[in-house]
Coordinates of C-alpha atoms in Angstrom, one line a residue:
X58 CA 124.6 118.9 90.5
X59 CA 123.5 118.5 86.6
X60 CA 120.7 116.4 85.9
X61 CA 118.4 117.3 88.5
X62 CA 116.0 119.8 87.3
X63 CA 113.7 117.1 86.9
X64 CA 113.9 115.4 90.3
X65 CA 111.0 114.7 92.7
X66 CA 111.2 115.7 95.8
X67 CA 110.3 114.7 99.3
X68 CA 111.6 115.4 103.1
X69 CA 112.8 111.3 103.8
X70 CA 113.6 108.6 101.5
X71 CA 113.0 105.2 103.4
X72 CA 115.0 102.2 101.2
X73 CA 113.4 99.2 102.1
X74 CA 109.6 98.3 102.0
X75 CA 109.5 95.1 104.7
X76 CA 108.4 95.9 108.2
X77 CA 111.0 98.5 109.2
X78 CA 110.4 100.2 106.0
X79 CA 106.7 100.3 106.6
X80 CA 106.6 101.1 110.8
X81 CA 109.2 104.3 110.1
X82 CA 106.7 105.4 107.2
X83 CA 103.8 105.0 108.9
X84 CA 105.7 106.9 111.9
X85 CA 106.4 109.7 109.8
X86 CA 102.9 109.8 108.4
X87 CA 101.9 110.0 111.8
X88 CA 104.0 113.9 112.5
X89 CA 103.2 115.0 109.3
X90 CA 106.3 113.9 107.8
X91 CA 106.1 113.0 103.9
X92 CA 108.3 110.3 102.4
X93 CA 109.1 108.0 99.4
X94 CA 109.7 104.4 100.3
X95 CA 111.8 102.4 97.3
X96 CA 112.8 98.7 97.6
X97 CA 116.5 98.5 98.2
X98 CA 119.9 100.1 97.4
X99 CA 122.5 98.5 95.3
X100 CA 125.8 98.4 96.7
X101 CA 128.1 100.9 95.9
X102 CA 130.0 100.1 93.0
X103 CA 128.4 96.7 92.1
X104 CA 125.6 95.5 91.0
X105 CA 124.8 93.3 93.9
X106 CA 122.2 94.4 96.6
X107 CA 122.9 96.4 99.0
X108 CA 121.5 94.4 102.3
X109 CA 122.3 93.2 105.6
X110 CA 124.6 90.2 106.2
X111 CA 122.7 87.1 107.7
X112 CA 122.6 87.7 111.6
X113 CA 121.4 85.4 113.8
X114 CA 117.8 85.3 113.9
X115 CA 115.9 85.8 116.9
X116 CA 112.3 85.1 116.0
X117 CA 110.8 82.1 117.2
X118 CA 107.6 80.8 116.2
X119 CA 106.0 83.8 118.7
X120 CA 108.1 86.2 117.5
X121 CA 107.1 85.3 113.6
X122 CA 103.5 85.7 114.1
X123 CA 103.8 88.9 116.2
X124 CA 105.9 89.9 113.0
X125 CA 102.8 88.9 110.9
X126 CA 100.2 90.9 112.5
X127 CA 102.5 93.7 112.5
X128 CA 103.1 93.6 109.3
X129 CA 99.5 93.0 108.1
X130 CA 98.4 96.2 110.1
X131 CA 101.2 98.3 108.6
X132 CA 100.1 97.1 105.2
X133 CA 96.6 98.1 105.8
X134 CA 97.6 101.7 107.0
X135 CA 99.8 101.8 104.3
X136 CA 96.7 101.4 102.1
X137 CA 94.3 103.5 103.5
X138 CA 96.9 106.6 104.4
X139 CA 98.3 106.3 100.6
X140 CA 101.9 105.9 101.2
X141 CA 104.1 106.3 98.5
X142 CA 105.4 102.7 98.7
X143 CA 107.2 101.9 95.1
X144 CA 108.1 98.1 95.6
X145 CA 109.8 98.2 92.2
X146 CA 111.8 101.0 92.3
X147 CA 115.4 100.8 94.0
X148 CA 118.3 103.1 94.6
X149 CA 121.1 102.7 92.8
X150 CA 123.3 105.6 94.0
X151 CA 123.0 107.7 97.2
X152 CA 125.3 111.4 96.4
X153 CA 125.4 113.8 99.1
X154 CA 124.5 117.6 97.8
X155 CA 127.7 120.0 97.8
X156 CA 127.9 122.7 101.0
X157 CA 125.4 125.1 99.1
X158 CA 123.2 122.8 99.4
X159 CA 124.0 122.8 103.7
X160 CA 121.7 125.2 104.3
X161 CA 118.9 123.9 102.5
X162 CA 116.5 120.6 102.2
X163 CA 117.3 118.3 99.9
X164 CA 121.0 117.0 101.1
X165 CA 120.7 113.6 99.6
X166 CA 120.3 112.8 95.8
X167 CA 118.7 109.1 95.8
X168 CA 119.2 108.0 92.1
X169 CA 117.1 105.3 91.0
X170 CA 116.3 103.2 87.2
X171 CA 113.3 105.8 87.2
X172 CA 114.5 109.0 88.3
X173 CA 116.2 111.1 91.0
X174 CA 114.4 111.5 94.6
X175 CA 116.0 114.5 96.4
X176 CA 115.5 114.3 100.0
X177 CA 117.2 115.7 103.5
X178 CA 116.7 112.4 105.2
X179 CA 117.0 108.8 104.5
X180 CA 115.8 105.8 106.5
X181 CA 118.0 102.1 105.6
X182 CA 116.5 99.4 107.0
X183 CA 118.9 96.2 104.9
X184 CA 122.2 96.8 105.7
X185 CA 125.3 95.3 107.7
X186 CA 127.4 98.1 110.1
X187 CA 130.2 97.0 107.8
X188 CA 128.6 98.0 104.8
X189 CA 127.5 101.2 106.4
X190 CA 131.3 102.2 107.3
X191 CA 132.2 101.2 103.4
X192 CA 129.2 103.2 102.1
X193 CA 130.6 106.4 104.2
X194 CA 133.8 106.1 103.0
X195 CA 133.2 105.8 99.6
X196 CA 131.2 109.1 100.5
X197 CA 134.4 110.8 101.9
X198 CA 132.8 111.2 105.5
X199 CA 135.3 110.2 108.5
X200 CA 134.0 108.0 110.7
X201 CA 134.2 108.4 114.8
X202 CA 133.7 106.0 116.7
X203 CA 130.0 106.1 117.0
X204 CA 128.9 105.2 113.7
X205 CA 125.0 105.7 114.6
X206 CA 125.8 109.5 115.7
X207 CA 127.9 109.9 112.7
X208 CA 125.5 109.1 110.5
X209 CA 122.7 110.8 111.9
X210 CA 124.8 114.2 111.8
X211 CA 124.6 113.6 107.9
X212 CA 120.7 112.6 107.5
X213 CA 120.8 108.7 107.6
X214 CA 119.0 106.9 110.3
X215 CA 118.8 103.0 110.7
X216 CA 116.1 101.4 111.7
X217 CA 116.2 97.5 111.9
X218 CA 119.4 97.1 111.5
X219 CA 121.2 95.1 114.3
X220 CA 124.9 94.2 114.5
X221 CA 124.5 90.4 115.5
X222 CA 120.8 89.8 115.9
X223 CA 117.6 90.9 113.8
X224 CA 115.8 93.0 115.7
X225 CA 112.7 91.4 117.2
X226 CA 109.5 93.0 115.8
X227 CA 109.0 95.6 119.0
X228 CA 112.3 96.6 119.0
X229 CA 111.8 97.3 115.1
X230 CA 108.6 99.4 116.4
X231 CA 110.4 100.9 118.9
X232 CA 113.6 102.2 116.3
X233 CA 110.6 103.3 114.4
X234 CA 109.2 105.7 117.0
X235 CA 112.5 106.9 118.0
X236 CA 114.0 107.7 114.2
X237 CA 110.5 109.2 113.5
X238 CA 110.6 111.7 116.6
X239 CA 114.2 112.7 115.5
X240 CA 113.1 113.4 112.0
X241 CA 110.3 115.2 112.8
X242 CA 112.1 117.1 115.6
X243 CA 114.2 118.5 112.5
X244 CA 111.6 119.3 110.0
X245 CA 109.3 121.0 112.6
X246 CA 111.8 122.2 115.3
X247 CA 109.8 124.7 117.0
X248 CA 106.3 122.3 117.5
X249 CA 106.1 120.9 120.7
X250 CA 106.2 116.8 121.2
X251 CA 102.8 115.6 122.2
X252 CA 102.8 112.5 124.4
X253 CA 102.5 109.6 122.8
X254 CA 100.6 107.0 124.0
X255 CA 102.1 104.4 120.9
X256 CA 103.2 104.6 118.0
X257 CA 100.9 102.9 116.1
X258 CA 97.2 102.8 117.8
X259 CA 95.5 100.5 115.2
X260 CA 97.7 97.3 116.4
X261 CA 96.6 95.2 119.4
X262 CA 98.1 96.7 123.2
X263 CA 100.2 93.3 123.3
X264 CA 101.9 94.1 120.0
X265 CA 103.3 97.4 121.0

């Protein structure tokens, strides 16, 4: 593919810095698993942002300060772990690399204002299943009917991203965990999974 002799490089590309965006990072972190977190990713052929629809919401006033605290710890490893969190960059384009590229890293050419990111995985954490089937057809991939499994055979996980309901802030912690195992479990595929007590020690036992 011309054009990217330039391009940085890095194992995941997470698009979207809120909470999912920052619990699969620090996840990630956690194996040893680097990755470039950007802000969002324009819809395919538009301008217009590429996000989730608005689903019902499930947080009551609980569920918002849970979110909070979550949030404000993810921030502060964030901080002090130096994740490469670039709020003002988003993607604008998401091309899969041709099959020489199969047996390789680097599947996925994110291309945003500022550069290319080259990646094997990519985490999307604002997006509606409906876009998600669009966004793999304009990528010439056939859908089956599990559109999760599908996508995860091509290195794109979800994690956030609920069909009718946002995600309450465990279950966002929980995706998290999971997506981050099965990353990892890729890019390190003969280490053995230690037990995890939680995913993200620093936060208080009740938030996790």
């Amino acid at each position: 593919m011309p054009g990217l002799s330039g391009a940085e490089r890095t194992t995941t590309v997470v698009i979207g810095t809120g909470l999912p965006g920052l619990a699969i990072a620090t996840e990630l972190r956690r194996r040893g698993v680097d990755s470039i977190i950007v802000s969002r990713l324009a819809s395919p052929g538009s301008s217009q942002p590429f996000q989730k629809s608005a689903p019902q919401r499930c947080d009551e006033a609980a569920s918002v300060q849970e979110r909070n605290e979550i949030l404000r710890h993810l921030r502060n490893y964030a901080s002090s772990h130096q994740l490469d969190i670039r709020n003002d960059t988003s993607a604008v384009l998401l091309d899969k690399m041709g099959p020489a590229a199969e047996a390789s890293l680097h599947r996925w050419a994110v291309h945003t204002p500022d550069g290319v990111l080259l990646a094997d995985h990519i985490v999307l954490t604002r997006c509606a299943h409906s876009q998600l089937r669009r966004m793999l057809t304009d990528l010439g991939i056939s859908i089956g009917t599990n559109l999760v499994a599908t996508m995860r055979a091509i290195g794109i996980y979800l994690v956030g991203v609920g069909e009718l309901i946002t995600p309450t802030p465990k279950e966002v912690l929980r995706q998290a965990k999971v997506v981050g195992q099965a990353i990892s479990a890729k890019v390190y595929p003969d280490s053995v999974p230690s037990v995890l007590t939680g995913s993200f020690p620093t936060l208080p036992a009740a938030a996790v």
